Tab-separated table of N, CA, C and O in Angstrom:
chain	number	residue	atom	x	y	z
A	1	MET	N	10.741	-40.814	6.695
A	1	MET	CA	10.037	-39.726	6.053
A	1	MET	C	9.063	-39.111	7.067
A	1	MET	O	8.299	-39.821	7.707
A	2	PRO	N	9.071	-37.780	7.226
A	2	PRO	CA	8.178	-37.155	8.207
A	2	PRO	C	6.734	-37.292	7.787
A	2	PRO	O	6.416	-37.406	6.613
A	3	ASP	N	5.865	-37.310	8.783
A	3	ASP	CA	4.430	-37.369	8.496
A	3	ASP	C	4.024	-36.111	7.757
A	3	ASP	O	4.504	-35.012	8.043
A	4	SER	N	3.135	-36.263	6.791
A	4	SER	CA	2.655	-35.087	6.073
A	4	SER	C	1.617	-34.381	6.937
A	4	SER	O	0.895	-35.003	7.713
A	5	ILE	N	1.575	-33.109	6.804
A	5	ILE	CA	0.648	-32.291	7.579
A	5	ILE	C	-0.386	-31.718	6.618
A	5	ILE	O	-0.023	-31.093	5.615
A	6	ALA	N	-1.626	-31.949	6.900
A	6	ALA	CA	-2.691	-31.397	6.067
A	6	ALA	C	-2.905	-29.945	6.469
A	6	ALA	O	-3.067	-29.630	7.646
A	7	LEU	N	-2.884	-29.069	5.490
A	7	LEU	CA	-3.123	-27.648	5.744
A	7	LEU	C	-4.535	-27.299	5.332
A	7	LEU	O	-4.998	-27.679	4.271
A	8	GLU	N	-5.200	-26.596	6.168
A	8	GLU	CA	-6.553	-26.165	5.885
A	8	GLU	C	-6.519	-24.714	5.431
A	8	GLU	O	-5.926	-23.865	6.097
A	9	LEU	N	-7.105	-24.449	4.291
A	9	LEU	CA	-7.181	-23.085	3.794
A	9	LEU	C	-8.247	-22.354	4.593
A	9	LEU	O	-9.421	-22.695	4.548
A	10	THR	N	-7.839	-21.374	5.380
A	10	THR	CA	-8.777	-20.674	6.254
A	10	THR	C	-9.229	-19.338	5.678
A	10	THR	O	-10.114	-18.715	6.230
A	11	LEU	N	-8.616	-18.903	4.597
A	11	LEU	CA	-9.004	-17.631	4.000
A	11	LEU	C	-9.995	-17.868	2.867
A	11	LEU	O	-9.834	-18.792	2.080
A	12	SER	N	-10.989	-17.043	2.798
A	12	SER	CA	-11.933	-17.125	1.692
A	12	SER	C	-11.244	-16.619	0.425
A	12	SER	O	-10.248	-15.886	0.503
A	13	PRO	N	-11.748	-16.998	-0.729
A	13	PRO	CA	-11.149	-16.498	-1.981
A	13	PRO	C	-11.097	-14.975	-2.051
A	13	PRO	O	-10.129	-14.406	-2.537
A	14	SER	N	-12.124	-14.293	-1.523
A	14	SER	CA	-12.107	-12.824	-1.561
A	14	SER	C	-11.039	-12.260	-0.628
A	14	SER	O	-10.413	-11.241	-0.935
A	15	ALA	N	-10.804	-12.925	0.519
A	15	ALA	CA	-9.753	-12.472	1.432
A	15	ALA	C	-8.381	-12.677	0.809
A	15	ALA	O	-7.490	-11.834	0.942
A	16	VAL	N	-8.204	-13.790	0.111
A	16	VAL	CA	-6.937	-14.041	-0.579
A	16	VAL	C	-6.725	-12.984	-1.654
A	16	VAL	O	-5.627	-12.423	-1.787
A	17	GLU	N	-7.771	-12.691	-2.401
A	17	GLU	CA	-7.680	-11.676	-3.451
A	17	GLU	C	-7.319	-10.309	-2.866
A	17	GLU	O	-6.482	-9.591	-3.413
A	18	GLY	N	-7.920	-9.954	-1.731
A	18	GLY	CA	-7.610	-8.682	-1.079
A	18	GLY	C	-6.173	-8.629	-0.599
A	18	GLY	O	-5.495	-7.614	-0.766
A	19	ALA	N	-5.694	-9.729	-0.008
A	19	ALA	CA	-4.310	-9.779	0.468
A	19	ALA	C	-3.338	-9.664	-0.700
A	19	ALA	O	-2.342	-8.937	-0.623
A	20	LEU	N	-3.639	-10.359	-1.790
A	20	LEU	CA	-2.763	-10.273	-2.963
A	20	LEU	C	-2.744	-8.866	-3.545
A	20	LEU	O	-1.706	-8.373	-3.977
A	21	GLY	N	-3.902	-8.199	-3.540
A	21	GLY	CA	-3.962	-6.824	-4.036
A	21	GLY	C	-3.081	-5.890	-3.216
A	21	GLY	O	-2.377	-5.046	-3.770
A	22	VAL	N	-3.096	-6.053	-1.910
A	22	VAL	CA	-2.251	-5.230	-1.031
A	22	VAL	C	-0.781	-5.524	-1.295
A	22	VAL	O	0.041	-4.613	-1.446
A	23	LEU	N	-0.435	-6.811	-1.368
A	23	LEU	CA	0.967	-7.171	-1.588
A	23	LEU	C	1.465	-6.704	-2.955
A	23	LEU	O	2.597	-6.235	-3.083
A	24	GLN	N	0.623	-6.800	-3.976
A	24	GLN	CA	1.015	-6.310	-5.301
A	24	GLN	C	1.210	-4.798	-5.297
A	24	GLN	O	2.105	-4.281	-5.955
A	25	ALA	N	0.376	-4.099	-4.537
A	25	ALA	CA	0.493	-2.640	-4.472
A	25	ALA	C	1.795	-2.206	-3.812
A	25	ALA	O	2.435	-1.259	-4.253
A	26	VAL	N	2.214	-2.910	-2.759
A	26	VAL	CA	3.420	-2.486	-2.038
A	26	VAL	C	4.694	-3.064	-2.634
A	26	VAL	O	5.789	-2.662	-2.252
A	27	ALA	N	4.577	-4.001	-3.572
A	27	ALA	CA	5.757	-4.678	-4.122
A	27	ALA	C	6.572	-3.805	-5.072
A	27	ALA	O	7.734	-4.101	-5.328
A	28	ASP	N	6.015	-2.744	-5.558
A	28	ASP	CA	6.731	-1.872	-6.486
A	28	ASP	C	7.641	-0.922	-5.720
A	28	ASP	O	7.213	-0.310	-4.740
A	29	PRO	N	8.898	-0.756	-6.138
A	29	PRO	CA	9.825	0.129	-5.405
A	29	PRO	C	9.355	1.585	-5.313
A	29	PRO	O	9.565	2.233	-4.283
A	30	VAL	N	8.709	2.086	-6.350
A	30	VAL	CA	8.217	3.468	-6.309
A	30	VAL	C	7.107	3.583	-5.268
A	30	VAL	O	7.112	4.502	-4.442
A	31	ARG	N	6.181	2.647	-5.282
A	31	ARG	CA	5.080	2.705	-4.317
A	31	ARG	C	5.587	2.496	-2.894
A	31	ARG	O	5.082	3.114	-1.956
A	32	TRP	N	6.589	1.643	-2.722
A	32	TRP	CA	7.177	1.440	-1.391
A	32	TRP	C	7.782	2.756	-0.891
A	32	TRP	O	7.619	3.125	0.273
A	33	THR	N	8.478	3.465	-1.769
A	33	THR	CA	9.074	4.751	-1.404
A	33	THR	C	7.990	5.757	-1.023
A	33	THR	O	8.141	6.500	-0.045
A	34	VAL	N	6.898	5.774	-1.764
A	34	VAL	CA	5.778	6.667	-1.436
A	34	VAL	C	5.229	6.329	-0.054
A	34	VAL	O	5.001	7.220	0.764
A	35	LEU	N	5.047	5.040	0.225
A	35	LEU	CA	4.546	4.633	1.537
A	35	LEU	C	5.513	5.032	2.645
A	35	LEU	O	5.088	5.476	3.719
A	36	GLU	N	6.810	4.905	2.394
A	36	GLU	CA	7.801	5.339	3.398
A	36	GLU	C	7.675	6.824	3.671
A	36	GLU	O	7.713	7.252	4.827
A	37	GLN	N	7.514	7.621	2.623
A	37	GLN	CA	7.381	9.066	2.794
A	37	GLN	C	6.098	9.407	3.559
A	37	GLN	O	6.098	10.262	4.435
A	38	LEU	N	5.013	8.722	3.230
A	38	LEU	CA	3.739	9.013	3.888
A	38	LEU	C	3.693	8.487	5.314
A	38	LEU	O	2.873	8.941	6.109
A	39	SER	N	4.560	7.555	5.650
A	39	SER	CA	4.582	7.067	7.034
A	39	SER	C	5.051	8.155	7.996
A	39	SER	O	4.761	8.100	9.187
A	40	ALA	N	5.749	9.166	7.476
A	40	ALA	CA	6.189	10.293	8.294
A	40	ALA	C	5.075	11.314	8.490
A	40	ALA	O	5.156	12.166	9.370
A	41	GLY	N	4.037	11.242	7.654
A	41	GLY	CA	2.928	12.173	7.753
A	41	GLY	C	2.368	12.501	6.391
A	41	GLY	O	2.981	12.184	5.364
A	42	PRO	N	1.201	13.133	6.355
A	42	PRO	CA	0.579	13.492	5.072
A	42	PRO	C	1.487	14.387	4.246
A	42	PRO	O	2.323	15.124	4.783
A	43	SER	N	1.299	14.316	2.939
A	43	SER	CA	2.145	15.095	2.044
A	43	SER	C	1.399	15.395	0.757
A	43	SER	O	0.540	14.621	0.328
A	44	CYS	N	1.743	16.519	0.140
A	44	CYS	CA	1.180	16.831	-1.171
A	44	CYS	C	2.084	16.211	-2.240
A	44	CYS	O	3.226	15.824	-1.967
A	45	VAL	N	1.571	16.144	-3.447
A	45	VAL	CA	2.319	15.530	-4.538
A	45	VAL	C	3.652	16.252	-4.761
A	45	VAL	O	4.667	15.608	-5.022
A	46	CYS	N	3.663	17.554	-4.618
A	46	CYS	CA	4.902	18.299	-4.857
A	46	CYS	C	6.005	17.861	-3.898
A	46	CYS	O	7.174	17.751	-4.290
A	47	ASN	N	5.657	17.563	-2.648
A	47	ASN	CA	6.658	17.073	-1.699
A	47	ASN	C	7.061	15.639	-2.007
A	47	ASN	O	8.231	15.282	-1.872
A	48	LEU	N	6.109	14.813	-2.392
A	48	LEU	CA	6.435	13.432	-2.751
A	48	LEU	C	7.363	13.397	-3.960
A	48	LEU	O	8.267	12.576	-4.038
A	49	GLN	N	7.127	14.300	-4.897
A	49	GLN	CA	7.929	14.351	-6.130
A	49	GLN	C	9.410	14.578	-5.835
A	49	GLN	O	10.267	14.089	-6.549
A	50	GLU	N	9.717	15.266	-4.746
A	50	GLU	CA	11.113	15.509	-4.376
A	50	GLU	C	11.828	14.223	-3.971
A	50	GLU	O	13.037	14.110	-4.112
A	51	HIS	N	11.078	13.247	-3.462
A	51	HIS	CA	11.668	12.016	-2.957
A	51	HIS	C	11.510	10.834	-3.899
A	51	HIS	O	12.198	9.827	-3.744
A	52	VAL	N	10.594	10.949	-4.828
A	52	VAL	CA	10.330	9.879	-5.788
A	52	VAL	C	10.671	10.418	-7.165
A	52	VAL	O	9.959	11.263	-7.693
A	53	GLN	N	11.740	9.937	-7.722
A	53	GLN	CA	12.256	10.479	-8.977
A	53	GLN	C	11.601	9.817	-10.190
A	53	GLN	O	12.229	9.080	-10.932
A	54	VAL	N	10.307	10.086	-10.357
A	54	VAL	CA	9.574	9.632	-11.533
A	54	VAL	C	8.773	10.823	-12.057
A	54	VAL	O	8.475	11.757	-11.306
A	55	PRO	N	8.420	10.804	-13.327
A	55	PRO	CA	7.588	11.888	-13.863
A	55	PRO	C	6.260	11.990	-13.114
A	55	PRO	O	5.761	11.009	-12.556
A	56	GLY	N	5.685	13.182	-13.113
A	56	GLY	CA	4.456	13.441	-12.378
A	56	GLY	C	3.308	12.525	-12.751
A	56	GLY	O	2.562	12.064	-11.887
A	57	ASN	N	3.160	12.237	-14.057
A	57	ASN	CA	2.057	11.370	-14.459
A	57	ASN	C	2.250	9.943	-13.940
A	57	ASN	O	1.288	9.279	-13.579
A	58	LEU	N	3.488	9.488	-13.851
A	58	LEU	CA	3.757	8.153	-13.319
A	58	LEU	C	3.541	8.119	-11.803
A	58	LEU	O	3.018	7.139	-11.269
A	59	LEU	N	3.899	9.185	-11.115
A	59	LEU	CA	3.646	9.261	-9.676
A	59	LEU	C	2.140	9.231	-9.419
A	59	LEU	O	1.680	8.546	-8.507
A	60	SER	N	1.377	9.938	-10.238
A	60	SER	CA	-0.084	9.917	-10.087
A	60	SER	C	-0.632	8.508	-10.266
A	60	SER	O	-1.528	8.090	-9.539
A	61	TYR	N	-0.076	7.771	-11.233
A	61	TYR	CA	-0.499	6.389	-11.445
A	61	TYR	C	-0.228	5.551	-10.191
A	61	TYR	O	-1.092	4.800	-9.735
A	62	HIS	N	0.966	5.663	-9.630
A	62	HIS	CA	1.327	4.886	-8.442
A	62	HIS	C	0.450	5.261	-7.248
A	62	HIS	O	0.047	4.389	-6.466
A	63	LEU	N	0.135	6.528	-7.097
A	63	LEU	CA	-0.761	6.957	-6.018
A	63	LEU	C	-2.166	6.377	-6.220
A	63	LEU	O	-2.819	5.979	-5.260
A	64	LYS	N	-2.616	6.292	-7.470
A	64	LYS	CA	-3.916	5.696	-7.759
A	64	LYS	C	-3.929	4.222	-7.379
A	64	LYS	O	-4.895	3.732	-6.783
A	65	VAL	N	-2.859	3.498	-7.679
A	65	VAL	CA	-2.782	2.083	-7.308
A	65	VAL	C	-2.868	1.938	-5.788
A	65	VAL	O	-3.594	1.076	-5.278
A	66	LEU	N	-2.153	2.788	-5.072
A	66	LEU	CA	-2.180	2.728	-3.606
A	66	LEU	C	-3.558	3.103	-3.050
A	66	LEU	O	-4.022	2.517	-2.078
A	67	ARG	N	-4.217	4.084	-3.674
A	67	ARG	CA	-5.582	4.448	-3.259
A	67	ARG	C	-6.548	3.299	-3.523
A	67	ARG	O	-7.375	2.955	-2.678
A	68	ASP	N	-6.440	2.692	-4.708
A	68	ASP	CA	-7.327	1.578	-5.064
A	68	ASP	C	-7.132	0.393	-4.126
A	68	ASP	O	-8.075	-0.353	-3.865
A	69	ALA	N	-5.915	0.209	-3.616
A	69	ALA	CA	-5.644	-0.872	-2.666
A	69	ALA	C	-6.092	-0.500	-1.255
A	69	ALA	O	-6.027	-1.322	-0.346
A	70	GLY	N	-6.538	0.738	-1.061
A	70	GLY	CA	-7.005	1.174	0.245
A	70	GLY	C	-5.900	1.510	1.221
A	70	GLY	O	-6.131	1.596	2.418
A	71	LEU	N	-4.685	1.724	0.723
A	71	LEU	CA	-3.550	2.006	1.598
A	71	LEU	C	-3.300	3.497	1.778
A	71	LEU	O	-2.639	3.908	2.724
A	72	VAL	N	-3.822	4.301	0.868
A	72	VAL	CA	-3.585	5.749	0.880
A	72	VAL	C	-4.917	6.460	0.723
A	72	VAL	O	-5.795	5.999	-0.008
A	73	THR	N	-5.068	7.563	1.423
A	73	THR	CA	-6.247	8.416	1.267
A	73	THR	C	-5.803	9.748	0.672
A	73	THR	O	-4.627	10.123	0.757
A	74	SER	N	-6.754	10.452	0.090
A	74	SER	CA	-6.431	11.760	-0.483
A	74	SER	C	-7.487	12.764	-0.060
A	74	SER	O	-8.635	12.407	0.198
A	75	SER	N	-7.058	14.019	0.042
A	75	SER	CA	-7.992	15.100	0.352
A	75	SER	C	-7.550	16.338	-0.418
A	75	SER	O	-6.355	16.602	-0.557
A	76	ARG	N	-8.531	17.043	-0.923
A	76	ARG	CA	-8.254	18.235	-1.726
A	76	ARG	C	-8.122	19.442	-0.821
A	76	ARG	O	-8.893	19.630	0.108
A	77	ARG	N	-7.100	20.252	-1.105
A	77	ARG	CA	-6.853	21.500	-0.385
A	77	ARG	C	-6.624	22.572	-1.441
A	77	ARG	O	-5.517	22.761	-1.920
A	78	GLY	N	-7.706	23.241	-1.842
A	78	GLY	CA	-7.604	24.185	-2.944
A	78	GLY	C	-7.294	23.430	-4.223
A	78	GLY	O	-7.990	22.510	-4.599
A	79	ARG	N	-6.205	23.796	-4.876
A	79	ARG	CA	-5.819	23.053	-6.080
A	79	ARG	C	-4.815	21.958	-5.792
A	79	ARG	O	-4.342	21.280	-6.683
A	80	TRP	N	-4.478	21.778	-4.527
A	80	TRP	CA	-3.536	20.737	-4.129
A	80	TRP	C	-4.280	19.512	-3.625
A	80	TRP	O	-5.369	19.625	-3.076
A	81	ILE	N	-3.656	18.368	-3.775
A	81	ILE	CA	-4.198	17.142	-3.211
A	81	ILE	C	-3.175	16.604	-2.229
A	81	ILE	O	-2.007	16.412	-2.569
A	82	ASP	N	-3.620	16.417	-0.995
A	82	ASP	CA	-2.758	15.857	0.042
A	82	ASP	C	-3.030	14.364	0.151
A	82	ASP	O	-4.178	13.923	0.084
A	83	TYR	N	-1.973	13.601	0.349
A	83	TYR	CA	-2.073	12.151	0.503
A	83	TYR	C	-1.598	11.764	1.887
A	83	TYR	O	-0.719	12.396	2.453
A	84	ALA	N	-2.199	10.697	2.416
A	84	ALA	CA	-1.828	10.185	3.742
A	84	ALA	C	-2.031	8.676	3.737
A	84	ALA	O	-2.805	8.140	2.944
A	85	LEU	N	-1.315	8.018	4.642
A	85	LEU	CA	-1.563	6.589	4.834
A	85	LEU	C	-2.969	6.424	5.389
A	85	LEU	O	-3.401	7.207	6.243
A	86	ALA	N	-3.667	5.427	4.921
A	86	ALA	CA	-4.974	5.106	5.493
A	86	ALA	C	-4.773	4.676	6.935
A	86	ALA	O	-3.720	4.137	7.296
A	87	ASP	N	-5.769	4.920	7.765
A	87	ASP	CA	-5.649	4.587	9.186
A	87	ASP	C	-5.280	3.124	9.420
A	87	ASP	O	-4.541	2.808	10.338
A	88	ASP	N	-5.805	2.233	8.571
A	88	ASP	CA	-5.556	0.809	8.757
A	88	ASP	C	-4.498	0.251	7.807
A	88	ASP	O	-4.357	-0.962	7.683
A	89	ALA	N	-3.724	1.108	7.161
A	89	ALA	CA	-2.751	0.646	6.163
A	89	ALA	C	-1.716	-0.301	6.759
A	89	ALA	O	-1.434	-1.361	6.191
A	90	ARG	N	-1.159	0.055	7.898
A	90	ARG	CA	-0.124	-0.801	8.502
A	90	ARG	C	-0.684	-2.169	8.869
A	90	ARG	O	-0.069	-3.197	8.602
A	91	SER	N	-1.857	-2.199	9.476
A	91	SER	CA	-2.439	-3.482	9.873
A	91	SER	C	-2.851	-4.302	8.655
A	91	SER	O	-2.710	-5.521	8.658
A	92	ARG	N	-3.337	-3.640	7.598
A	92	ARG	CA	-3.714	-4.373	6.385
A	92	ARG	C	-2.494	-4.954	5.692
A	92	ARG	O	-2.544	-6.068	5.169
A	93	MET	N	-1.385	-4.219	5.681
A	93	MET	CA	-0.165	-4.749	5.071
A	93	MET	C	0.349	-5.944	5.870
A	93	MET	O	0.738	-6.961	5.292
A	94	ALA	N	0.332	-5.833	7.186
A	94	ALA	CA	0.799	-6.940	8.023
A	94	ALA	C	-0.117	-8.145	7.879
A	94	ALA	O	0.351	-9.284	7.798
A	95	ALA	N	-1.422	-7.920	7.817
A	95	ALA	CA	-2.379	-9.022	7.710
A	95	ALA	C	-2.289	-9.721	6.357
A	95	ALA	O	-2.682	-10.885	6.238
A	96	ALA	N	-1.786	-9.038	5.342
A	96	ALA	CA	-1.691	-9.630	4.010
A	96	ALA	C	-0.558	-10.643	3.904
A	96	ALA	O	-0.540	-11.465	2.991
A	97	LEU	N	0.365	-10.611	4.842
A	97	LEU	CA	1.502	-11.534	4.787
A	97	LEU	C	1.064	-12.955	5.098
A	97	LEU	O	0.254	-13.173	5.995
A	98	PRO	N	1.610	-13.928	4.365
A	98	PRO	CA	1.277	-15.321	4.669
A	98	PRO	C	1.648	-15.653	6.117
A	98	PRO	O	2.694	-15.246	6.614
A	99	GLY	N	0.781	-16.354	6.771
A	99	GLY	CA	1.035	-16.746	8.152
A	99	GLY	C	0.643	-15.709	9.178
A	99	GLY	O	0.783	-15.942	10.375
A	100	ALA	N	0.157	-14.566	8.746
A	100	ALA	CA	-0.179	-13.488	9.694
A	100	ALA	C	-1.299	-13.909	10.633
A	100	ALA	O	-1.279	-13.579	11.810
A	101	ARG	N	-2.260	-14.651	10.131
A	101	ARG	CA	-3.371	-15.077	10.982
A	101	ARG	C	-2.898	-16.064	12.039
A	101	ARG	O	-3.316	-16.023	13.185
A	102	ALA	N	-2.002	-16.966	11.640
A	102	ALA	CA	-1.484	-17.953	12.600
A	102	ALA	C	-0.659	-17.254	13.676
A	102	ALA	O	-0.731	-17.584	14.844
A	103	ALA	N	0.125	-16.241	13.264
A	103	ALA	CA	0.952	-15.514	14.230
A	103	ALA	C	0.078	-14.719	15.197
A	103	ALA	O	0.401	-14.597	16.375
A	104	ALA	N	-1.028	-14.192	14.702
A	104	ALA	CA	-1.926	-13.408	15.569
A	104	ALA	C	-2.614	-14.304	16.589
A	104	ALA	O	-2.900	-13.871	17.702
A	105	ARG	N	-2.860	-15.571	16.236
A	105	ARG	CA	-3.518	-16.487	17.165
A	105	ARG	C	-2.548	-16.985	18.236
A	105	ARG	O	-2.962	-17.374	19.297
A	106	ALA	N	-1.249	-16.988	17.921
A	106	ALA	CA	-0.253	-17.536	18.867
A	106	ALA	C	0.018	-16.616	20.019
A	106	ALA	O	-0.366	-15.566	20.213
């Protein structure tokens, strides 16, 4: 029988909660599609609607979840709202993955 390895929890409860929030936000197929579209550059809701086949009110809900997770930013342009990936969205998504800290140290 192999020796057991003691694992030390190195993340604080708040860091775990933040990582889970990011992972829950990106786990939805609609939100993943929105993130893929925004990875190409900022976009208004009307352009996102062409690629995400959900009603407008549901798309707004998904954008709110992504904003609350800190992955998407919004800016008003007249009566339009433009959305973009947050500057640190890619690094926050990667850091939320289990083992990311160990991989960064290696």
